[in-house]
Backbone as JSON, one array per atom type, in Angstrom:
{
  "sequence": "XXXXXXXXXXXXXXXXXXXXXXXXXXXXXXXXXXXXXXXXXXXXXXXXXXXXXXXXXXXXXXXXXXXXXXXXXXXXXXXXXXXXXXXXXXXXXXXXXXXXXXXXXXXXXXXXXXXXXXXXX",
  "N": [[-13.56, -18.06, 42.75], [-15.77, -15.38, 42.37], [-14.75, -11.92, 41.16], [-16.76, -9.72, 41.43], [-18.16, -10.37, 43.83], [-15.92, -10.16, 45.88], [-15.51, -8.49, 48.96], [-15.19, -4.75, 49.76], [-13.61, -4.26, 51.4], [-11.48, -6.27, 51.81], [-10.42, -5.66, 48.83], [-9.37, -3.4, 49.34], [-7.25, -4.17, 51.58], [-4.86, -4.97, 50.3], [-1.93, -4.25, 49.07], [-0.86, -1.48, 47.13], [0.91, -3.0, 45.36], [0.05, -5.01, 44.75], [-2.34, -4.55, 44.02], [-2.04, -3.51, 41.48], [-1.37, -5.68, 40.39], [-3.21, -7.03, 40.25], [-4.91, -5.58, 38.75], [-3.21, -5.08, 36.37], [-3.48, -8.01, 35.35], [-6.41, -8.3, 34.99], [-6.72, -6.73, 33.09], [-5.11, -8.32, 31.01], [-7.12, -10.4, 30.55], [-9.48, -9.32, 29.96], [-8.4, -7.64, 27.43], [-8.11, -10.21, 26.2], [-10.51, -11.87, 26.21], [-12.0, -9.95, 24.57], [-10.63, -10.26, 22.39], [-11.24, -12.92, 21.55], [-14.17, -12.44, 21.39], [-14.22, -11.04, 18.86], [-12.7, -12.63, 17.19], [-15.12, -14.47, 17.12], [-17.06, -13.22, 16.02], [-16.24, -12.4, 13.39], [-16.21, -15.0, 12.47], [-19.14, -15.61, 12.36], [-19.71, -13.57, 10.07], [-18.15, -14.33, 8.11], [-20.17, -17.09, 7.93], [-22.35, -16.01, 7.32], [-21.5, -14.19, 5.11], [-21.22, -16.69, 2.67], [-22.96, -18.0, 2.99], [-24.71, -16.14, 1.38], [-23.53, -16.09, -0.87], [-20.88, -14.43, -1.35], [-17.8, -14.03, -1.35], [-15.64, -14.18, 1.45], [-13.45, -12.7, 1.33], [-14.02, -10.56, -0.58], [-16.0, -9.34, 0.4], [-14.44, -8.31, 2.74], [-12.48, -6.88, 1.78], [-14.11, -5.05, 0.3], [-15.36, -3.38, 2.02], [-12.76, -2.24, 3.99], [-11.52, -0.82, 1.75], [-13.55, 0.96, 1.48], [-13.46, 2.01, 4.17], [-11.13, 3.65, 4.19], [-11.39, 5.25, 2.15], [-10.4, 4.86, -0.13], [-10.73, 4.34, -3.76], [-13.15, 4.77, -3.57], [-15.46, 7.12, -5.23], [-15.76, 9.89, -5.75], [-17.35, 11.9, -6.43], [-17.43, 15.33, -8.19], [-14.25, 16.36, -9.24], [-11.38, 17.46, -7.18], [-10.71, 20.62, -6.86], [-8.35, 23.25, -7.92], [-6.73, 25.79, -5.88], [-7.22, 28.99, -6.57], [-3.84, 31.38, -6.0], [-3.92, 33.66, -3.62], [-2.15, 35.18, -2.58], [0.98, 36.43, -3.42], [4.81, 35.23, -3.66], [6.96, 37.75, -2.91], [9.5, 37.84, -4.54], [9.95, 35.4, -6.33], [8.16, 34.52, -8.44], [7.07, 32.04, -8.74], [6.34, 31.06, -6.51], [3.42, 30.56, -4.25], [0.66, 31.61, -2.34], [-2.45, 30.06, -0.94], [-4.19, 31.16, 0.83], [-5.06, 29.26, 2.12], [-4.91, 27.15, 5.2], [-2.12, 26.48, 7.4], [0.22, 29.22, 6.81], [3.28, 30.07, 4.38], [6.7, 28.93, 5.06], [8.06, 31.16, 3.82], [6.33, 33.27, 3.73], [5.76, 33.76, 6.32], [8.21, 34.81, 7.59], [8.73, 37.06, 6.06], [6.26, 38.1, 7.54], [7.34, 38.51, 10.16], [9.57, 40.08, 9.9], [8.15, 42.43, 9.84], [6.58, 43.33, 7.71], [3.38, 43.66, 6.2], [0.94, 41.0, 5.08], [-0.91, 41.83, 3.18], [0.66, 43.03, 1.47], [1.01, 41.56, -0.44], [-0.84, 40.84, -1.56], [-2.73, 39.61, -4.17], [-4.33, 40.88, -6.73]],
  "CA": [[-14.04, -16.97, 43.06], [-15.6, -14.35, 40.98], [-14.13, -10.59, 41.68], [-17.56, -8.98, 41.88], [-17.96, -11.08, 45.38], [-14.99, -10.04, 46.94], [-15.69, -7.43, 49.77], [-14.44, -4.1, 49.34], [-12.36, -4.01, 52.18], [-10.46, -6.99, 51.19], [-9.48, -5.32, 48.13], [-8.21, -2.17, 50.67], [-6.47, -4.69, 52.21], [-4.5, -5.61, 49.24], [-0.88, -3.12, 48.84], [-0.74, -0.82, 45.91], [1.61, -3.68, 44.02], [-0.73, -6.56, 44.93], [-3.81, -3.94, 43.37], [-1.53, -3.01, 40.44], [-0.84, -6.8, 39.63], [-4.09, -7.55, 39.78], [-5.29, -4.3, 37.47], [-2.49, -6.31, 35.19], [-4.39, -9.42, 35.13], [-7.7, -7.95, 34.57], [-6.58, -6.0, 31.71], [-4.87, -8.82, 29.9], [-8.07, -11.26, 30.63], [-10.3, -8.38, 29.25], [-8.03, -8.31, 26.15], [-8.04, -12.04, 25.55], [-11.95, -11.92, 25.64], [-12.26, -9.35, 23.33], [-10.1, -10.58, 20.69], [-12.43, -14.28, 21.43], [-15.45, -11.76, 20.65], [-13.99, -10.47, 17.46], [-13.0, -13.73, 15.99], [-16.44, -15.1, 16.92], [-18.2, -12.33, 15.24], [-15.53, -12.71, 12.22], [-16.59, -16.54, 11.99], [-20.45, -15.08, 12.16], [-19.68, -12.46, 9.01], [-17.77, -15.41, 7.19], [-20.35, -17.66, 7.34], [-23.06, -14.99, 6.84], [-21.12, -14.15, 3.69], [-20.91, -18.13, 2.55], [-24.6, -18.05, 3.08], [-25.57, -15.23, 0.36], [-22.76, -16.09, -2.17], [-20.29, -13.5, -1.33], [-16.57, -14.39, -1.15], [-15.25, -13.46, 2.61], [-12.35, -12.51, 1.16], [-14.0, -9.82, -1.32], [-16.68, -8.65, 1.47], [-13.2, -7.67, 3.33], [-11.21, -6.05, 0.9], [-14.26, -3.56, 0.22], [-15.15, -3.02, 3.79], [-11.21, -1.83, 4.0], [-11.6, 0.36, 0.78], [-15.08, 2.04, 2.01], [-12.93, 2.81, 5.8], [-10.1, 4.23, 4.02], [-11.65, 6.43, 1.43], [-9.21, 4.89, -1.57], [-11.36, 3.85, -4.44], [-14.64, 5.68, -3.54], [-15.9, 7.86, -5.88], [-16.22, 11.3, -4.77], [-17.86, 13.1, -7.88], [-16.41, 16.22, -8.68], [-12.93, 16.46, -9.12], [-10.7, 18.36, -6.64], [-10.19, 21.48, -8.18], [-7.16, 23.67, -7.18], [-7.25, 26.94, -5.7], [-6.27, 29.88, -6.75], [-3.65, 32.1, -5.06], [-4.08, 34.8, -2.97], [-0.43, 36.03, -2.11], [2.25, 35.6, -3.98], [6.25, 35.65, -3.48], [7.5, 39.03, -3.09], [10.66, 38.06, -5.24], [9.69, 34.27, -6.36], [6.71, 34.39, -8.68], [6.74, 30.26, -9.12], [5.54, 30.68, -5.49], [2.15, 31.17, -3.93], [-0.27, 30.57, -1.25], [-4.16, 30.08, -1.12], [-4.77, 31.4, 1.89], [-5.71, 28.17, 3.68], [-3.44, 26.42, 6.07], [-0.45, 27.67, 7.37], [1.11, 29.87, 6.31], [4.29, 28.99, 4.33], [7.52, 29.52, 5.65], [8.21, 32.57, 3.42], [5.08, 34.62, 4.14], [6.29, 33.66, 8.07], [9.21, 35.15, 7.25], [7.82, 38.29, 5.48], [5.14, 39.06, 8.4], [8.38, 38.55, 11.03], [9.86, 41.39, 9.53], [7.43, 43.58, 9.84], [5.89, 43.81, 6.51], [1.86, 42.84, 5.85], [1.11, 39.91, 4.19], [-1.72, 42.35, 2.33], [0.94, 43.72, 0.47], [1.43, 40.43, -0.93], [-1.94, 40.14, -2.3], [-2.91, 39.3, -5.65], [-5.72, 41.85, -7.24]],
  "C": [[-14.5, -15.58, 42.07], [-15.62, -12.61, 42.11], [-15.48, -9.76, 42.09], [-18.03, -9.37, 43.63], [-17.0, -10.8, 46.15], [-15.5, -8.4, 47.83], [-14.53, -6.12, 49.13], [-13.37, -3.85, 50.02], [-11.28, -5.15, 52.08], [-9.72, -6.52, 49.9], [-8.61, -4.31, 48.8], [-7.57, -2.84, 50.93], [-4.95, -4.87, 51.63], [-3.27, -4.0, 49.43], [-1.28, -3.14, 47.32], [-0.02, -2.13, 44.94], [0.67, -4.99, 43.96], [-2.02, -5.94, 43.49], [-3.25, -4.02, 41.68], [-1.75, -4.45, 39.48], [-2.15, -7.3, 39.11], [-5.25, -6.75, 38.56], [-4.64, -5.11, 36.45], [-3.54, -7.35, 34.35], [-5.57, -9.29, 34.42], [-7.86, -7.64, 32.86], [-6.08, -7.5, 30.72], [-6.23, -9.85, 29.58], [-9.29, -10.23, 29.74], [-9.77, -8.24, 27.27], [-8.64, -9.3, 25.38], [-9.82, -12.15, 25.44], [-12.64, -11.28, 24.4], [-11.87, -9.6, 22.04], [-10.89, -11.93, 20.37], [-13.22, -13.76, 20.56], [-15.2, -11.56, 19.38], [-13.5, -11.8, 16.48], [-14.18, -14.78, 16.09], [-16.95, -14.21, 15.89], [-17.26, -12.43, 13.53], [-16.1, -14.21, 11.85], [-17.84, -16.22, 11.71], [-20.56, -14.62, 10.57], [-19.52, -13.69, 8.03], [-18.97, -16.37, 6.65], [-21.93, -17.24, 6.91], [-22.8, -14.96, 5.39], [-21.55, -15.49, 2.7], [-22.63, -18.22, 1.83], [-25.37, -17.52, 1.72], [-24.79, -15.22, -0.5], [-21.81, -15.39, -2.31], [-18.73, -13.9, -1.0], [-16.45, -13.4, 0.31], [-14.36, -12.0, 2.26], [-12.48, -10.29, 0.15], [-14.63, -8.6, -0.12], [-15.17, -7.28, 2.64], [-12.39, -6.49, 2.95], [-12.41, -4.69, 0.82], [-14.73, -2.9, 1.02], [-13.77, -2.35, 4.15], [-11.24, -0.9, 3.03], [-12.36, 1.35, 1.22], [-14.22, 2.78, 3.32], [-11.61, 3.84, 5.04], [-10.13, 5.48, 2.91], [-11.01, 6.37, -0.23], [-10.57, 4.06, -2.6], [-12.83, 4.27, -4.51], [-14.88, 7.08, -4.51], [-16.46, 9.4, -5.66], [-17.26, 12.49, -5.64], [-16.93, 13.83, -8.03], [-14.91, 16.03, -7.91], [-12.17, 17.35, -8.34], [-10.18, 19.62, -7.08], [-9.3, 22.6, -6.96], [-7.56, 25.12, -7.27], [-6.54, 27.88, -6.04], [-5.31, 30.59, -5.9], [-3.98, 33.49, -4.76], [-3.0, 35.77, -2.8], [0.3, 35.36, -3.15], [3.76, 36.01, -3.71], [6.43, 37.34, -3.82], [8.7, 39.08, -4.45], [10.4, 36.57, -6.66], [8.28, 34.14, -7.06], [6.35, 32.95, -8.76], [6.21, 29.88, -7.84], [4.76, 31.53, -4.76], [1.39, 30.55, -2.8], [-1.79, 31.37, -1.22], [-4.78, 30.95, -0.13], [-5.5, 30.51, 3.2], [-4.81, 27.49, 3.77], [-2.83, 27.14, 6.94], [-0.11, 28.19, 6.65], [2.37, 29.29, 6.01], [5.35, 29.87, 5.0], [8.02, 31.11, 5.11], [7.66, 33.83, 3.54], [5.71, 34.75, 5.73], [7.3, 34.89, 8.38], [9.38, 36.82, 7.02], [7.33, 38.98, 6.89], [6.37, 39.61, 9.77], [9.31, 39.52, 10.94], [9.4, 42.78, 9.51], [6.38, 43.71, 8.77], [4.64, 42.99, 6.6], [1.79, 42.12, 4.92], [-0.06, 40.89, 3.31], [-0.99, 43.33, 1.08], [1.65, 43.04, -0.47], [0.31, 39.72, -2.08], [-2.08, 40.18, -3.57], [-4.61, 39.95, -6.12], [-6.16, 42.61, -6.02]]
}
């Protein structure tokens, strides 16, 4: 019997526990069918790659590398931003003004001081 043919009154007559159990069964079945669909698609792509003379593993590696961003040439190298603020006593510490302020700057401001006092130039 297909679920879509079950009258709403029948579902409403079920207990919450029975409905929860039915829900779990439905979710398991959906997950199983999705996995089967992915396996079928994987096999279709494998066959297509073979027809085109592309090793399937090479295709997977390339797709994985592109998705992760690794191995992709991004043009210009990332440049290091100059500091806009310098630590009051340690010249080796600074902050570019981007992202969260460092702990030393947060403590400086918590003591009532202004970050503008530490601005470079």
